[in-house]
């Protein structure tokens, strides 16, 4: 490698691991996260077109702004951050932490002109702070350190690295799909026909065979809050579960979460329940269909479907010779099909998140809460030393450190 | 029903904080904390109408915690600025307490839910304190504060909800009944939402305030570019603050009921727009039923008032005289306090997101979901990191970290009140105003 390429490489490495790069990358992340505040996430391209003008919808779709976490911009930023974090780690090891620490604003209580023996900073600081780690920074400068700020920074870097790698691993390796089905009894043709499984690959959902099928019964009452019986079956086994709000299913390593419920009268035939004297008769019908109501093998009335809600009239035509009070006691319920959407996920690669999060928390505690000090001592030409203290952590008490130095020398700064 | 007790207690607390700024005797300071504490107690345990489930409840609890911290640390640092800031914050909280709030009980759905709410309150308290100090340190930065005030005044113009009041009839909120069809044309859902109308003349007042702020901003910018040495706020500053103050007062007056002349069609149109926005194109309201007049105006969400009050505070901060540092304060002392509160806020925010992820995993099926509140939390984490980096590594731009804190506060405002105003997309977090 000649000198030119070596210089270029060093320069590139400096850019990768510089503080300015950190600031730029974090600012970019902020900008991407802010998109999630204003653009609805996870909606289809068609719904976006309905909500916004064509121009805005096209820009949003091109930038993947309606799916910002999975967008190409976020993945690019994650990779840049990972490279940058590695650069910071390598830079820290190669160049030494002490040298990389640039001057900071949080320098406090600069005590000038403390008399020192022969103006030797290292000797001064060893006497002033006997139990501290002391490092010489040249002939006229020394630093004494205490605390775990540097280690804390390393732990934060590891935590952030784990979280970013978990993000990428989870996005690339874990399965994310969805199952759309309509409710009805398990042997209902419409229920079976409308079962649809899709898997997220690339940038869209593709048809998928998860190795099992799922059917759910219609629920009485509020379709969102009601409990419903679901049957999940594969070639090997068949399971039944009662599904309610905040209750997920786990099957064959997949987690199934109910994320969408809506009614659709155009799918199959709505279910019709007729009840007479406590006996329920269940069937399905389209608009205009005639449903016979039978008691003891005798047809006592015919129900004609004329709508799907309680606001619509349902015609009940009595059979000849049947008394009015018998017909009046017929109760009729029309239940449109409900479409359920389940999110299907595997979380095999989420474990680095659960490790990375506490690691990050420990690192933050070491940097932001526990006290850490760096006491710089610079000798001047009057056989005395200037002292400045840098610190981090909520529990840091720099005044006490300075007081300790003063007590050691029995004087106040000049 | 609106209860005045929490608001009155908070007004008393604000007055005591104001008195503390003049003469900070311990009984007065702790009296202010006590009055605020009683409100917080009523909020959590008493028959008050607010619960910690609403953003208003969380914000009032957070302002109590910040008051407690001010009482503990202010004597050591710069007491006057912190007492005044706390007085203003408590006064704003008294408006929040007039909100009709949420009647929901606190859901214990996961072991992480209670710590999540506690960390939420602690985080907002730390955030408020750090921002208060940043405001004080940046006072007199005319261009920056006027720009922010302009933004805060202008943004609600983009959405109609900023000028809404809830319509009442015989002291009860009027409800609009709507039948909803889904995109396939199927009928079924029936919804009831409160009837709302625009507060008369509010847009005119808002536009006047915006015009005054733009004028002040342009003058400040020209002075800055020309490097003018003139420091006085003069008549212009007084006029700008007065016009913004009139708008804020007018908006704040909407919390009291007043006769209002409005047609059923107008109420029906606003209800229809609200439902369409909530459904995001998937469902459509068809038949809307509005009860007969007469109507009275009454309080709506406190979010527009909150925005307007902060615009007024920023206008005041822009024109406040930037005195030399108080002799009783050592150089950098307030900066160090700001760093401590910002560090605490960052640490608690991580805990808040962590416990929230566990709660979310239990009830929503995934630790992290694409919800605007979660995006706001990550945005704020990024801002804290930027704050920390600029604090350490950009020594020459001494104002930059404080401005980042102010921006973080505006993001917090967006995240808290945005769903109420329709400024951000609907959120799964049940956090009504």
mmCIF file of N, CA and C in Angstrom, chain A residues 164-206:
data_model
loop_
_atom_site.group_PDB
_atom_site.id
_atom_site.type_symbol
_atom_site.label_atom_id
_atom_site.label_comp_id
_atom_site.label_asym_id
_atom_site.label_seq_id
_atom_site.Cartn_x
_atom_site.Cartn_y
_atom_site.Cartn_z
ATOM 1 N N UNK A 164 -29.196 -2.923 17.036
ATOM 2 C CA UNK A 164 -29.242 -2.700 15.581
ATOM 3 C C UNK A 164 -29.157 -4.030 14.848
ATOM 4 N N UNK A 165 -28.247 -4.921 15.306
ATOM 5 C CA UNK A 165 -28.114 -6.208 14.614
ATOM 6 C C UNK A 165 -29.402 -7.023 14.790
ATOM 7 N N UNK A 166 -30.033 -6.901 15.992
ATOM 8 C CA UNK A 166 -31.297 -7.614 16.210
ATOM 9 C C UNK A 166 -32.363 -7.096 15.253
ATOM 10 N N UNK A 167 -32.363 -5.796 15.076
ATOM 11 C CA UNK A 167 -33.334 -5.169 14.161
ATOM 12 C C UNK A 167 -33.167 -5.751 12.752
ATOM 13 N N UNK A 168 -31.891 -5.781 12.302
ATOM 14 C CA UNK A 168 -31.632 -6.271 10.949
ATOM 15 C C UNK A 168 -31.938 -7.769 10.841
ATOM 16 N N UNK A 169 -31.470 -8.558 11.841
ATOM 17 C CA UNK A 169 -31.717 -10.002 11.818
ATOM 18 C C UNK A 169 -33.215 -10.300 11.809
ATOM 19 N N UNK A 170 -33.943 -9.580 12.682
ATOM 20 C CA UNK A 170 -35.387 -9.793 12.778
ATOM 21 C C UNK A 170 -36.063 -9.442 11.449
ATOM 22 N N UNK A 171 -35.623 -8.339 10.841
ATOM 23 C CA UNK A 171 -36.249 -7.911 9.579
ATOM 24 C C UNK A 171 -35.943 -8.895 8.458
ATOM 25 N N UNK A 172 -34.728 -9.462 8.458
ATOM 26 C CA UNK A 172 -34.327 -10.306 7.330
ATOM 27 C C UNK A 172 -34.639 -11.789 7.539
ATOM 28 N N UNK A 173 -34.527 -12.278 8.772
ATOM 29 C CA UNK A 173 -34.577 -13.718 9.006
ATOM 30 C C UNK A 173 -35.926 -14.205 9.550
ATOM 31 N N UNK A 174 -36.602 -13.396 10.339
ATOM 32 C CA UNK A 174 -37.859 -13.861 10.924
ATOM 33 C C UNK A 174 -38.987 -13.819 9.900
ATOM 34 N N UNK A 175 -39.967 -14.677 10.129
ATOM 35 C CA UNK A 175 -41.127 -14.718 9.232
ATOM 36 C C UNK A 175 -42.139 -13.682 9.698
ATOM 37 N N UNK A 176 -42.646 -12.936 8.772
ATOM 38 C CA UNK A 176 -43.765 -12.057 9.094
ATOM 39 C C UNK A 176 -44.800 -12.221 7.993
ATOM 40 N N UNK A 177 -45.968 -12.586 8.369
ATOM 41 C CA UNK A 177 -47.004 -12.794 7.376
ATOM 42 C C UNK A 177 -48.363 -12.431 7.937
ATOM 43 N N UNK A 178 -49.380 -12.743 7.181
ATOM 44 C CA UNK A 178 -50.730 -12.482 7.684
ATOM 45 C C UNK A 178 -51.682 -13.549 7.150
ATOM 46 N N UNK A 179 -52.717 -13.774 7.924
ATOM 47 C CA UNK A 179 -53.760 -14.712 7.507
ATOM 48 C C UNK A 179 -55.078 -13.950 7.519
ATOM 49 N N UNK A 180 -55.789 -14.033 6.412
ATOM 50 C CA UNK A 180 -57.102 -13.388 6.328
ATOM 51 C C UNK A 180 -58.138 -14.497 6.187
ATOM 52 N N UNK A 181 -59.151 -14.481 7.035
ATOM 53 C CA UNK A 181 -60.190 -15.509 6.928
ATOM 54 C C UNK A 181 -61.545 -14.910 7.263
ATOM 55 N N UNK A 182 -62.600 -15.613 6.839
ATOM 56 C CA UNK A 182 -63.941 -15.148 7.213
ATOM 57 C C UNK A 182 -64.507 -16.130 8.227
ATOM 58 N N UNK A 183 -65.357 -15.629 9.090
ATOM 59 C CA UNK A 183 -65.907 -16.480 10.141
ATOM 60 C C UNK A 183 -67.059 -17.314 9.614
ATOM 61 N N UNK A 184 -67.290 -18.418 10.275
ATOM 62 C CA UNK A 184 -68.374 -19.327 9.913
ATOM 63 C C UNK A 184 -68.061 -20.651 10.559
ATOM 64 N N UNK A 185 -68.976 -21.594 10.478
ATOM 65 C CA UNK A 185 -68.668 -22.897 11.064
ATOM 66 C C UNK A 185 -67.575 -23.553 10.231
ATOM 67 N N UNK A 186 -66.831 -24.474 10.847
ATOM 68 C CA UNK A 186 -65.617 -25.004 10.244
ATOM 69 C C UNK A 186 -65.846 -25.672 8.890
ATOM 70 N N UNK A 187 -67.014 -26.303 8.701
ATOM 71 C CA UNK A 187 -67.245 -27.008 7.440
ATOM 72 C C UNK A 187 -67.934 -26.124 6.399
ATOM 73 N N UNK A 188 -68.013 -24.865 6.678
ATOM 74 C CA UNK A 188 -68.650 -23.922 5.774
ATOM 75 C C UNK A 188 -67.745 -23.710 4.548
ATOM 76 N N UNK A 189 -68.324 -23.793 3.361
ATOM 77 C CA UNK A 189 -67.530 -23.658 2.142
ATOM 78 C C UNK A 189 -66.906 -22.265 2.034
ATOM 79 N N UNK A 190 -67.684 -21.234 2.412
ATOM 80 C CA UNK A 190 -67.163 -19.865 2.321
ATOM 81 C C UNK A 190 -65.966 -19.673 3.242
ATOM 82 N N UNK A 191 -66.063 -20.258 4.446
ATOM 83 C CA UNK A 191 -64.983 -20.131 5.408
ATOM 84 C C UNK A 191 -63.705 -20.746 4.855
ATOM 85 N N UNK A 192 -63.814 -21.919 4.286
ATOM 86 C CA UNK A 192 -62.642 -22.610 3.754
ATOM 87 C C UNK A 192 -62.099 -21.867 2.539
ATOM 88 N N UNK A 193 -63.009 -21.407 1.684
ATOM 89 C CA UNK A 193 -62.568 -20.783 0.443
ATOM 90 C C UNK A 193 -61.858 -19.457 0.684
ATOM 91 N N UNK A 194 -62.261 -18.749 1.737
ATOM 92 C CA UNK A 194 -61.697 -17.412 1.943
ATOM 93 C C UNK A 194 -60.442 -17.396 2.821
ATOM 94 N N UNK A 195 -59.988 -18.573 3.240
ATOM 95 C CA UNK A 195 -58.742 -18.615 4.025
ATOM 96 C C UNK A 195 -57.577 -18.226 3.102
ATOM 97 N N UNK A 196 -56.820 -17.210 3.506
ATOM 98 C CA UNK A 196 -55.730 -16.743 2.648
ATOM 99 C C UNK A 196 -54.520 -16.428 3.525
ATOM 100 N N UNK A 197 -53.392 -17.066 3.222
ATOM 101 C CA UNK A 197 -52.165 -16.788 3.985
ATOM 102 C C UNK A 197 -51.161 -16.110 3.062
ATOM 103 N N UNK A 198 -50.494 -15.085 3.604
ATOM 104 C CA UNK A 198 -49.499 -14.354 2.822
ATOM 105 C C UNK A 198 -48.278 -14.099 3.686
ATOM 106 N N UNK A 199 -47.131 -14.044 3.035
ATOM 107 C CA UNK A 199 -45.876 -13.831 3.754
ATOM 108 C C UNK A 199 -45.205 -12.588 3.190
ATOM 109 N N UNK A 200 -44.621 -11.802 4.087
ATOM 110 C CA UNK A 200 -43.937 -10.578 3.645
ATOM 111 C C UNK A 200 -42.556 -10.947 3.125
ATOM 112 N N UNK A 201 -42.332 -10.698 1.855
ATOM 113 C CA UNK A 201 -41.013 -10.947 1.260
ATOM 114 C C UNK A 201 -40.704 -9.808 0.318
ATOM 115 N N UNK A 202 -39.477 -9.334 0.387
ATOM 116 C CA UNK A 202 -39.132 -8.175 -0.431
ATOM 117 C C UNK A 202 -39.880 -6.980 0.090
ATOM 118 N N UNK A 203 -40.769 -6.480 -0.703
ATOM 119 C CA UNK A 203 -41.507 -5.313 -0.245
ATOM 120 C C UNK A 203 -43.007 -5.516 -0.350
ATOM 121 N N UNK A 204 -43.449 -6.759 -0.389
ATOM 122 C CA UNK A 204 -44.894 -6.985 -0.463
ATOM 123 C C UNK A 204 -45.266 -8.365 0.063
ATOM 124 N N UNK A 205 -46.560 -8.597 0.222
ATOM 125 C CA UNK A 205 -47.042 -9.900 0.662
ATOM 126 C C UNK A 205 -47.175 -10.837 -0.536
ATOM 127 N N UNK A 206 -46.699 -12.064 -0.350
ATOM 128 C CA UNK A 206 -46.800 -13.089 -1.394
ATOM 129 C C UNK A 206 -47.628 -14.262 -0.850
#
